[in-house]
XYZ file of N, CA and C in Angstrom:
735
model
N -2.188 -16.882 -28.064
C -3.369 -16.157 -28.734
C -4.467 -16.112 -27.610
N -5.277 -15.102 -27.610
C -6.307 -14.963 -26.651
C -7.615 -14.718 -27.454
N -8.816 -14.903 -26.887
C -10.124 -14.605 -27.379
C -10.146 -13.126 -27.270
N -10.443 -12.377 -28.288
C -10.637 -10.910 -28.202
C -12.007 -10.502 -27.841
N -12.531 -10.853 -26.652
C -13.700 -10.516 -26.129
C -13.667 -10.060 -24.722
N -14.610 -9.214 -24.298
C -14.723 -8.658 -22.838
C -14.826 -9.809 -22.007
N -15.520 -10.897 -22.297
C -15.777 -11.976 -21.422
C -14.402 -12.605 -21.087
N -13.513 -12.671 -22.175
C -12.242 -13.413 -21.886
C -11.387 -12.575 -20.984
N -11.426 -11.213 -21.120
C -10.872 -10.366 -20.122
C -11.237 -10.572 -18.645
N -12.657 -10.645 -18.686
C -13.131 -10.780 -17.322
C -12.864 -12.135 -16.702
N -12.775 -13.119 -17.521
C -12.317 -14.382 -17.012
C -10.854 -14.347 -16.627
N -10.058 -13.859 -17.252
C -8.678 -13.643 -16.941
C -8.527 -12.848 -15.627
N -9.248 -11.808 -15.474
C -9.230 -11.052 -14.288
C -9.742 -11.984 -12.960
N -10.748 -12.698 -13.264
C -11.373 -13.519 -12.136
C -10.274 -14.455 -11.594
N -9.465 -14.904 -12.388
C -8.335 -15.875 -12.083
C -7.326 -15.091 -11.177
N -7.276 -13.830 -11.154
C -6.314 -13.004 -10.336
C -7.010 -12.441 -9.056
N -8.287 -12.696 -8.933
C -9.021 -12.027 -7.815
C -8.725 -12.654 -6.461
N -8.686 -11.822 -5.574
C -8.531 -12.237 -4.106
C -9.626 -11.673 -3.278
N -10.624 -12.304 -3.040
C -11.834 -11.713 -2.408
C -11.570 -11.076 -1.069
N -10.365 -11.437 -0.462
C -10.054 -10.959 0.914
C -9.739 -9.487 0.928
N -9.397 -8.936 -0.290
C -8.988 -7.553 -0.413
C -10.213 -6.726 -0.735
N -11.434 -7.225 -1.089
C -12.548 -6.414 -1.443
C -12.954 -5.464 -0.348
N -13.125 -5.747 0.755
C -13.570 -4.763 1.832
C -12.640 -3.649 1.963
N -11.378 -3.969 1.936
C -10.392 -2.824 2.142
C -10.491 -1.839 0.866
N -10.693 -2.458 -0.230
C -10.797 -1.619 -1.511
C -12.100 -0.735 -1.442
N -13.165 -1.344 -0.935
C -14.427 -0.554 -0.758
C -14.167 0.574 0.182
N -13.540 0.338 1.159
C -13.327 1.494 2.225
C -12.248 2.514 1.603
N -11.248 2.056 0.951
C -10.184 2.890 0.422
C -10.839 3.882 -0.632
N -11.632 3.258 -1.476
C -12.177 4.088 -2.674
C -13.546 4.612 -2.362
N -13.998 4.655 -1.085
C -15.116 5.392 -0.578
C -16.441 4.943 -1.372
N -16.759 3.777 -1.226
C -17.936 3.295 -1.985
C -19.276 3.302 -1.180
N -19.239 3.829 0.094
C -20.386 3.948 0.838
C -21.376 4.927 0.476
N -22.535 4.880 0.998
C -23.675 5.703 0.633
C -23.258 7.224 0.772
N -23.355 7.975 -0.251
C -23.001 9.373 -0.077
C -21.584 9.756 -0.368
N -20.733 8.777 -0.554
C -19.356 8.865 -0.825
C -19.173 9.037 -2.336
N -17.906 9.492 -2.641
C -17.668 9.729 -3.994
C -17.649 8.494 -4.941
N -17.426 7.377 -4.397
C -17.387 6.008 -5.122
C -18.566 5.183 -4.822
N -19.663 5.825 -4.473
C -20.859 5.053 -3.939
C -21.266 4.013 -5.034
N -21.379 2.795 -4.486
C -21.917 1.653 -5.364
C -20.837 1.019 -6.184
N -19.690 1.560 -6.256
C -18.668 0.840 -7.019
C -18.417 -0.611 -6.510
N -18.167 -1.579 -7.352
C -18.040 -2.975 -6.976
C -16.618 -3.349 -7.268
N -15.976 -4.132 -6.319
C -14.597 -4.635 -6.420
C -14.707 -6.133 -6.455
N -13.636 -6.643 -7.251
C -13.535 -8.128 -7.217
C -12.103 -8.551 -6.597
N -11.416 -7.699 -6.295
C -10.150 -7.977 -5.585
C -8.940 -8.254 -6.437
N -8.795 -7.554 -7.516
C -7.512 -7.714 -8.371
C -6.693 -6.435 -8.226
N -5.466 -6.780 -7.860
C -4.460 -5.665 -7.633
C -4.072 -5.096 -8.940
N -3.724 -3.866 -8.895
C -3.385 -3.179 -10.174
C -2.272 -3.729 -10.996
N -1.196 -4.204 -10.340
C -0.091 -4.821 -11.158
C -0.617 -6.064 -11.935
N -1.356 -6.847 -11.356
C -2.000 -8.015 -11.890
C -2.912 -7.629 -13.063
N -3.673 -6.569 -12.989
C -4.654 -6.001 -13.835
C -3.836 -5.562 -15.074
N -2.683 -4.902 -14.838
C -1.834 -4.526 -16.082
C -1.315 -5.652 -16.923
N -1.012 -6.690 -16.226
C -0.490 -7.896 -16.798
C -1.650 -8.490 -17.760
N -2.888 -8.595 -17.200
C -3.953 -9.054 -18.006
C -4.242 -8.229 -19.148
N -4.205 -6.849 -18.999
C -4.483 -5.839 -20.047
C -3.460 -6.060 -21.182
N -2.181 -6.303 -20.787
C -1.175 -6.581 -21.847
C -1.405 -7.685 -22.705
N -2.092 -8.759 -22.122
C -2.495 -9.910 -23.026
C -3.521 -9.633 -23.973
N -4.340 -8.572 -23.705
C -5.447 -8.238 -24.606
C -5.205 -6.960 -25.272
N -4.051 -6.727 -25.656
C -3.649 -5.314 -26.178
C -4.284 -4.911 -27.404
N -4.874 -5.936 -28.236
C -5.528 -5.629 -29.382
C -7.064 -5.784 -29.367
N -7.488 -5.751 -28.207
C -9.020 -5.875 -28.008
C -9.797 -4.822 -28.687
N -10.831 -5.083 -29.567
C -11.522 -4.153 -30.283
C -12.286 -3.065 -29.386
N -12.366 -1.821 -29.874
C -13.105 -0.936 -29.151
C -14.418 -1.292 -28.675
N -15.152 -2.066 -29.390
C -16.606 -2.481 -29.016
C -16.443 -3.378 -27.816
N -15.406 -4.148 -27.699
C -15.278 -4.984 -26.482
C -14.705 -4.148 -25.275
N -13.924 -3.209 -25.565
C -13.439 -2.398 -24.560
C -14.647 -1.578 -23.926
N -15.518 -1.186 -24.827
C -16.604 -0.540 -24.340
C -17.619 -1.286 -23.454
N -17.592 -2.607 -23.654
C -18.376 -3.432 -22.930
C -17.773 -3.606 -21.382
N -16.431 -3.553 -21.486
C -15.762 -3.683 -20.201
C -15.961 -2.340 -19.405
N -15.908 -1.190 -20.122
C -16.235 0.051 -19.487
C -17.653 0.101 -18.867
N -18.465 -0.566 -19.550
C -19.910 -0.447 -19.059
C -20.119 -1.432 -17.940
N -19.094 -2.113 -17.378
C -19.312 -3.110 -16.308
C -19.338 -2.365 -15.057
N -20.210 -2.827 -14.142
C -20.283 -2.191 -12.704
C -19.056 -2.436 -11.869
N -18.258 -3.418 -12.418
C -16.985 -3.822 -11.590
C -15.868 -3.042 -11.972
N -15.265 -2.401 -10.900
C -14.168 -1.510 -11.071
C -12.943 -2.054 -11.770
N -12.469 -3.290 -11.433
C -11.338 -3.782 -12.244
C -11.640 -4.072 -13.652
N -12.883 -4.376 -14.049
C -13.201 -4.376 -15.444
C -12.988 -3.062 -16.173
N -13.376 -2.033 -15.618
C -13.194 -0.646 -16.229
C -11.695 -0.251 -16.119
N -11.048 -0.743 -15.212
C -9.576 -0.365 -15.095
C -8.881 -1.152 -16.183
N -9.143 -2.406 -16.339
C -8.482 -3.195 -17.473
C -8.752 -2.490 -18.858
N -9.982 -1.957 -19.082
C -10.346 -1.307 -20.376
C -9.419 -0.140 -20.502
N -9.221 0.628 -19.444
C -8.373 1.788 -19.650
C -6.915 1.395 -19.861
N -6.471 0.365 -19.150
C -5.122 -0.104 -19.459
C -4.898 -0.505 -20.904
N -5.863 -1.215 -21.467
C -5.762 -1.690 -22.797
C -5.794 -0.473 -23.734
N -6.598 0.506 -23.456
C -6.705 1.731 -24.259
C -5.349 2.399 -24.322
N -4.789 2.523 -23.172
C -3.499 3.149 -22.998
C -2.402 2.385 -23.789
N -2.412 1.101 -23.699
C -1.510 0.315 -24.444
C -1.596 0.585 -25.999
N -2.798 0.574 -26.409
C -3.059 0.820 -27.865
C -2.700 2.250 -28.242
N -2.888 3.275 -27.397
C -2.550 4.603 -27.685
C -0.961 4.680 -27.703
N -0.331 4.077 -26.817
C 1.201 4.110 -26.747
C 1.716 3.529 -28.045
N 1.088 2.397 -28.430
C 1.541 1.722 -29.695
C 1.391 2.515 -30.909
N 0.229 3.298 -30.940
C -0.026 4.185 -32.117
C 0.709 5.426 -32.054
N 1.541 5.764 -31.029
C 2.265 6.896 -30.785
C 3.771 6.733 -31.071
N 4.226 5.428 -31.162
C 5.697 5.114 -31.399
C 6.063 5.760 -32.820
N 7.270 6.285 -32.965
C 7.619 6.695 -34.265
C 7.487 5.624 -35.440
N 7.854 4.515 -35.086
C 7.799 3.403 -36.104
C 6.424 2.949 -36.496
N 5.441 3.126 -35.702
C 4.137 2.653 -35.905
C 3.053 3.798 -35.634
N 3.470 5.093 -35.793
C 2.662 6.190 -35.503
C 1.338 6.185 -36.389
N 0.194 6.367 -35.745
C -1.023 6.417 -36.529
C -1.836 7.579 -35.889
N -1.841 8.719 -36.420
C -2.544 9.909 -35.870
C -3.995 9.698 -35.840
N -4.477 9.140 -36.838
C -5.971 8.880 -36.886
C -6.381 7.934 -35.794
N -5.676 6.922 -35.565
C -6.028 5.925 -34.433
C -5.919 6.663 -33.195
N -4.866 7.466 -32.904
C -4.623 8.234 -31.748
C -5.801 9.095 -31.514
N -6.279 9.825 -32.372
C -7.529 10.581 -32.252
C -8.720 9.760 -31.916
N -8.924 8.683 -32.468
C -10.092 7.831 -32.261
C -10.004 7.418 -30.875
N -8.845 6.994 -30.373
C -8.753 6.417 -29.021
C -9.021 7.516 -27.972
N -8.434 8.672 -28.247
C -8.516 9.762 -27.360
C -10.117 10.224 -27.240
N -10.740 10.277 -28.456
C -12.254 10.684 -28.498
C -12.960 9.530 -27.703
N -12.705 8.363 -27.915
C -13.353 7.225 -27.276
C -13.204 7.354 -25.836
N -12.128 7.703 -25.233
C -11.845 7.951 -23.803
C -12.707 9.094 -23.432
N -12.774 10.193 -24.042
C -13.492 11.380 -23.608
C -14.953 11.064 -23.448
N -15.419 10.310 -24.442
C -16.777 9.836 -24.496
C -17.165 9.056 -23.210
N -16.200 8.059 -23.023
C -16.438 7.217 -21.705
C -16.403 8.078 -20.490
N -15.583 9.040 -20.463
C -15.472 9.823 -19.287
C -16.717 10.663 -19.116
N -17.318 11.337 -20.158
C -18.516 12.128 -20.102
C -19.737 11.235 -19.741
N -19.730 10.044 -20.051
C -20.914 9.133 -19.659
C -20.707 8.422 -18.338
N -19.686 8.942 -17.645
C -19.443 8.451 -16.270
C -18.873 7.060 -16.096
N -18.103 6.603 -17.102
C -17.516 5.275 -17.024
C -16.001 5.309 -16.449
N -15.410 6.504 -16.358
C -14.025 6.717 -15.715
C -14.422 7.456 -14.504
N -14.679 6.577 -13.486
C -15.489 7.265 -12.301
C -14.795 7.003 -10.972
N -13.591 6.986 -10.852
C -12.993 7.026 -9.546
C -11.478 7.610 -9.791
N -11.016 8.097 -8.688
C -9.752 8.838 -8.811
C -8.593 8.085 -9.479
N -8.504 6.824 -9.044
C -7.383 6.005 -9.607
C -7.653 5.763 -11.015
N -8.775 5.659 -11.578
C -9.003 5.394 -13.003
C -8.672 6.749 -13.827
N -8.923 7.817 -13.277
C -8.588 9.049 -13.777
C -7.162 9.333 -13.820
N -6.418 9.132 -12.623
C -5.034 9.341 -12.436
C -4.154 8.434 -13.315
N -4.620 7.252 -13.598
C -3.776 6.367 -14.448
C -4.077 6.515 -15.982
N -4.993 7.376 -16.365
C -5.399 7.359 -17.734
C -5.337 8.758 -18.461
N -5.742 9.818 -17.622
C -5.927 11.095 -18.213
C -4.702 11.709 -18.970
N -3.485 11.568 -18.297
C -2.323 12.130 -18.917
C -2.030 11.404 -20.168
N -2.263 10.131 -20.320
C -1.928 9.298 -21.545
C -2.894 9.444 -22.652
N -4.188 9.430 -22.285
C -5.203 9.371 -23.358
C -5.776 10.766 -23.631
N -5.611 11.657 -22.777
C -6.039 13.023 -23.089
C -4.852 13.982 -23.259
N -4.049 14.255 -22.211
C -2.821 15.126 -22.263
C -1.896 14.835 -23.461
N -1.598 13.684 -23.635
C -0.585 13.243 -24.666
C -1.121 13.467 -26.033
N -2.424 13.393 -26.224
C -3.026 13.690 -27.563
C -3.091 15.218 -27.743
N -3.346 15.909 -26.770
C -3.697 17.380 -26.850
C -2.318 18.182 -26.792
N -1.185 17.503 -26.583
C 0.014 18.271 -26.293
C 0.257 19.177 -27.458
N 0.124 18.790 -28.756
C 0.436 19.826 -29.824
C -0.846 20.172 -30.499
N -1.975 20.250 -29.818
C -3.271 20.720 -30.275
C -3.867 21.753 -29.429
N -5.020 22.305 -29.832
C -5.708 23.134 -28.903
C -6.069 22.341 -27.618
N -6.002 23.111 -26.606
C -6.303 22.493 -25.241
C -7.612 22.923 -24.714
N -8.443 23.503 -25.636
C -9.662 24.061 -25.029
C -10.624 23.015 -24.449
N -10.442 21.760 -24.760
C -11.278 20.623 -24.344
C -10.931 20.498 -22.868
N -9.765 20.805 -22.421
C -9.467 20.605 -20.935
C -10.145 21.738 -20.205
N -10.199 22.910 -20.784
C -11.045 24.025 -20.088
C -12.554 23.794 -20.034
N -13.024 23.141 -21.115
C -14.384 22.688 -21.109
C -14.643 21.662 -19.975
N -13.751 20.706 -19.853
C -14.004 19.706 -18.878
C -13.801 20.236 -17.487
N -12.983 21.226 -17.328
C -12.707 21.845 -16.049
C -13.959 22.584 -15.543
N -14.791 23.045 -16.541
C -16.084 23.811 -16.124
C -17.203 22.791 -16.015
N -17.039 21.631 -16.160
C -18.078 20.481 -15.937
C -18.606 20.524 -14.539
N -19.847 20.131 -14.386
C -20.387 19.821 -12.934
C -20.058 18.481 -12.448
N -19.367 17.654 -13.290
C -18.903 16.350 -12.861
C -17.572 16.340 -12.468
N -17.426 15.811 -11.197
C -16.079 15.789 -10.498
C -15.061 15.139 -11.363
N -15.378 14.049 -11.918
C -14.328 13.199 -12.685
C -13.862 13.899 -13.843
N -14.778 14.618 -14.588
C -14.359 15.379 -15.720
C -13.399 16.408 -15.432
N -13.657 17.194 -14.222
C -12.795 18.222 -13.758
C -11.369 17.623 -13.345
N -11.459 16.574 -12.802
C -10.167 15.949 -12.239
C -9.359 15.484 -13.573
N -9.961 14.970 -14.453
C -9.359 14.539 -15.709
C -8.570 15.708 -16.392
N -9.209 16.924 -16.348
C -8.657 18.111 -16.933
C -7.355 18.462 -16.318
N -7.317 18.535 -15.109
C -6.095 18.959 -14.425
C -5.037 17.875 -14.472
N -5.399 16.586 -14.326
C -4.392 15.524 -14.393
C -3.792 15.295 -15.653
N -4.623 15.614 -16.702
C -4.015 15.569 -18.172
C -2.870 16.424 -18.338
N -2.652 17.510 -17.457
C -1.552 18.411 -17.771
C -0.273 17.855 -17.214
N -0.338 16.718 -16.558
C 0.866 16.003 -16.152
C 1.888 15.764 -17.312
N 1.260 15.506 -18.465
C 1.986 15.261 -19.661
C 2.851 16.566 -20.075
N 2.093 17.671 -19.996
C 2.800 18.928 -20.326
C 3.775 19.221 -19.319
N 3.495 19.019 -18.042
C 4.607 19.420 -17.047
C 5.963 18.523 -17.190
N 5.616 17.288 -17.581
C 6.854 16.396 -17.858
C 7.727 16.936 -18.969
N 7.134 17.835 -19.762
C 7.862 18.327 -20.948
C 8.152 19.825 -20.693
N 8.267 20.204 -19.463
C 8.598 21.601 -19.032
C 7.704 22.692 -19.454
N 6.315 22.294 -19.616
C 5.320 23.321 -19.958
C 4.334 23.381 -18.885
N 4.318 24.515 -18.084
C 3.376 24.675 -16.955
C 2.220 25.520 -17.308
N 2.098 26.004 -18.520
C 1.147 27.138 -18.812
C -0.259 26.597 -18.517
N -0.695 25.435 -19.065
C -1.989 25.054 -19.056
C -2.373 24.604 -17.557
N -1.321 24.113 -16.867
C -1.631 23.709 -15.522
C -2.016 24.910 -14.651
N -1.206 25.967 -14.760
C -1.488 27.199 -14.055
C -2.773 27.851 -14.533
N -3.185 27.834 -15.727
C -4.405 28.408 -16.137
C -5.697 27.656 -15.553
N -5.479 26.352 -15.623
C -6.560 25.477 -15.058
C -6.649 25.573 -13.536
N -5.528 25.662 -12.816
C -5.436 25.763 -11.492
C -6.089 27.086 -11.003
N -5.941 28.176 -11.716
C -6.553 29.422 -11.389
C -8.119 29.232 -11.449
N -8.500 28.495 -12.535
C -9.867 28.470 -12.767
C -10.585 27.487 -11.705
N -9.797 26.594 -11.135
C -10.336 25.501 -10.153
C -10.024 25.900 -8.672
N -9.524 27.144 -8.538
C -9.253 27.559 -7.082
C -10.433 27.391 -6.098
N -11.573 27.811 -6.648
C -12.834 27.698 -5.816
C -13.543 26.431 -5.912
N -12.981 25.360 -6.468
C -13.669 24.122 -6.522
C -13.956 23.633 -5.064
N -15.079 23.124 -4.883
C -15.503 22.659 -3.490
C -15.131 21.288 -3.095
N -14.698 20.524 -4.112
C -14.356 19.046 -3.833
C -12.932 18.861 -3.387
N -12.757 18.158 -2.151
C -11.523 17.879 -1.680
C -10.651 17.057 -2.676
N -11.197 16.232 -3.447
C -10.478 15.380 -4.443
C -9.879 16.354 -5.586
N -10.554 17.445 -5.751
C -9.993 18.421 -6.682
C -8.952 19.304 -6.015
N -9.051 19.607 -4.853
C -7.995 20.341 -3.994
C -6.708 19.457 -4.050
N -6.842 18.263 -3.866
C -5.650 17.347 -3.916
C -5.045 17.262 -5.268
N -5.825 17.195 -6.295
C -5.305 16.941 -7.641
C -4.672 18.196 -8.092
N -5.247 19.510 -7.867
C -4.718 20.690 -8.310
C -3.335 20.903 -7.550
N -3.406 20.757 -6.287
C -2.113 20.932 -5.539
C -1.040 19.872 -5.915
N -1.398 18.667 -6.260
C -0.510 17.723 -6.727
C 0.220 18.216 -8.104
N -0.668 18.674 -9.011
C -0.042 19.205 -10.330
C 0.760 20.493 -10.057
N 0.352 21.356 -9.134
C 1.216 22.501 -8.875
C 2.546 22.089 -8.252
N 2.510 21.119 -7.321
C 3.712 20.552 -6.742
C 4.674 20.050 -7.847
N 4.192 19.396 -8.820
C 4.849 18.777 -9.860
C 5.620 19.849 -10.718
N 5.010 21.056 -10.840
C 5.658 22.158 -11.629
C 6.946 22.511 -10.887
N 6.950 22.539 -9.585
C 7.966 22.983 -8.777
C 9.116 21.922 -8.836
N 8.731 20.548 -8.857
C 9.714 19.578 -8.818
C 10.326 19.364 -10.195
N 9.553 19.411 -11.244
C 9.940 19.082 -12.645
C 10.389 20.150 -13.447
N 9.930 21.404 -13.187
C 10.413 22.596 -14.023
C 11.231 23.480 -13.128
N 10.862 24.153 -12.182
C 11.717 24.693 -11.177
C 10.843 25.338 -10.120
N 11.387 25.549 -8.884
C 10.633 26.035 -7.738
C 10.187 27.443 -7.922
N 10.891 28.214 -8.778
C 10.509 29.579 -8.979
C 9.138 29.835 -9.619
N 8.921 28.992 -10.601
C 7.600 28.995 -11.315
C 6.385 28.700 -10.320
N 6.665 27.759 -9.384
C 5.698 27.416 -8.433
C 5.552 28.602 -7.437
N 6.568 29.008 -6.841
C 6.509 30.155 -5.846
C 5.926 31.416 -6.415
N 6.090 31.697 -7.703
C 5.527 32.758 -8.346
C 4.017 32.679 -8.244
N 3.539 31.541 -8.744
C 2.039 31.212 -8.634
C 1.563 31.386 -7.182
N 2.289 30.781 -6.268
C 1.796 30.824 -4.916
C 1.809 32.236 -4.354
N 2.802 33.076 -4.781
C 2.751 34.398 -4.391
C 1.401 35.083 -4.676
N 0.914 34.780 -5.823
C -0.343 35.461 -6.347
C -1.517 34.728 -5.646
N -1.481 33.446 -5.447
C -2.817 32.830 -5.052
C -2.915 32.101 -3.834
N -1.801 31.873 -3.029
C -1.771 30.999 -1.869
C -2.760 31.561 -0.786
N -2.979 32.758 -0.680
C -3.931 33.324 0.401
C -5.279 32.772 0.217
N -5.710 32.599 -1.096
C -7.063 32.090 -1.304
C -7.159 30.691 -1.760
N -6.098 29.955 -1.747
C -6.221 28.432 -2.078
C -6.733 27.706 -0.995
N -7.627 26.624 -1.225
C -8.084 25.756 -0.060
C -6.846 25.180 0.596
N -6.999 24.782 1.914
C -5.834 24.508 2.680
C -5.241 23.157 2.019
N -6.008 22.138 1.808
C -5.525 20.928 1.247
C -4.662 21.170 -0.031
N -5.248 22.006 -0.964
C -4.617 22.282 -2.164
C -3.288 22.955 -1.964
N -3.232 23.932 -0.934
C -1.939 24.590 -0.557
C -0.929 23.606 0.005
N -1.396 22.691 0.878
C -0.640 21.735 1.554
C 0.116 20.854 0.527
N -0.626 20.303 -0.453
C -0.091 19.510 -1.501
C 1.021 20.262 -2.225
N 0.694 21.518 -2.584
C 1.462 22.345 -3.558
C 2.900 22.751 -2.895
N 2.874 22.833 -1.636
C 4.174 23.302 -0.990
C 4.904 22.099 -0.316
N 4.474 20.963 -0.622
C 4.992 19.801 0.177
C 6.470 19.670 -0.088
N 7.102 19.988 -1.263
C 8.576 19.810 -1.485
C 9.261 21.151 -1.303
N 8.694 22.154 -0.800
C 9.408 23.436 -0.584
C 10.137 23.319 0.783
N 10.965 24.295 1.107
C 11.530 24.326 2.471
C 10.657 24.595 3.571
N 11.092 24.240 4.800
C 10.112 24.418 5.887
C 9.731 25.880 5.987
N 10.744 26.860 5.727
C 10.428 28.314 5.839
C 9.547 28.730 4.835
N 9.587 28.149 3.602
C 8.644 28.513 2.528
C 7.318 27.869 2.773
N 7.208 26.726 3.295
C 5.981 26.099 3.598
C 5.266 26.964 4.701
N 6.003 27.318 5.748
C 5.417 28.181 6.822
C 4.957 29.428 6.316
N 5.732 30.120 5.400
C 5.246 31.452 4.900
C 4.011 31.272 4.156
N 3.923 30.391 3.269
C 2.658 30.259 2.379
C 1.421 29.848 3.316
N 1.638 29.036 4.210
C 0.499 28.571 5.026
C 0.073 29.823 5.919
N 0.965 30.602 6.384
C 0.524 31.841 7.164
C -0.223 32.823 6.344
N -0.188 32.695 5.108
C -0.855 33.632 4.307
C -2.325 33.404 4.266
N -2.764 32.190 4.730
C -4.138 31.842 4.807
C -4.842 32.773 5.855
């Protein structure tokens, strides 16, 4: 048994911290002045260790999860998201399915996203498909288009990454619609995210759906986005699409 408090989670994470990794994490996640992760604080907990801690606190109340999300420390927010995912997955199993709880957890996540508490690419990439995409799979996906129109980078990234859930189920429709909407995004992190999801349509659905999209849009896609999207095509195809620039 564990104490169901944010402080108990933080103490457990502190036991796993390695201060020697802090500087490398700060560089990797661009925490310098003017960078996308400016001011983010790291304590040196590796992601696998964080997942283990989160599993110990899988029934942490939302009010305590919220306290973790409000922490300035990256790994505290990361643990909060892992706990949310664990709770959402448990509420989605056929034997324990709870649609009301699933909705509450997804809404809680969106609120945290909109107030800037899911605020680096690793936090988005590990959570959006589970807490947003999985919930919206059989519902209106308008929320994703609303997020994709946001002035906030992390909301836009969450919108496109959430579609990974759909891609894994052979549905590329929303991915392509959002990708078209985001073609003119100015952020390199968005170019990478959109290109990544486009690449996954080719890998997980089939290459023809990807090349059909590229035939229409490659000439105006940002170079990084195009590079990610064509990564698993043949050399001849990659050269063709890159020459369209």
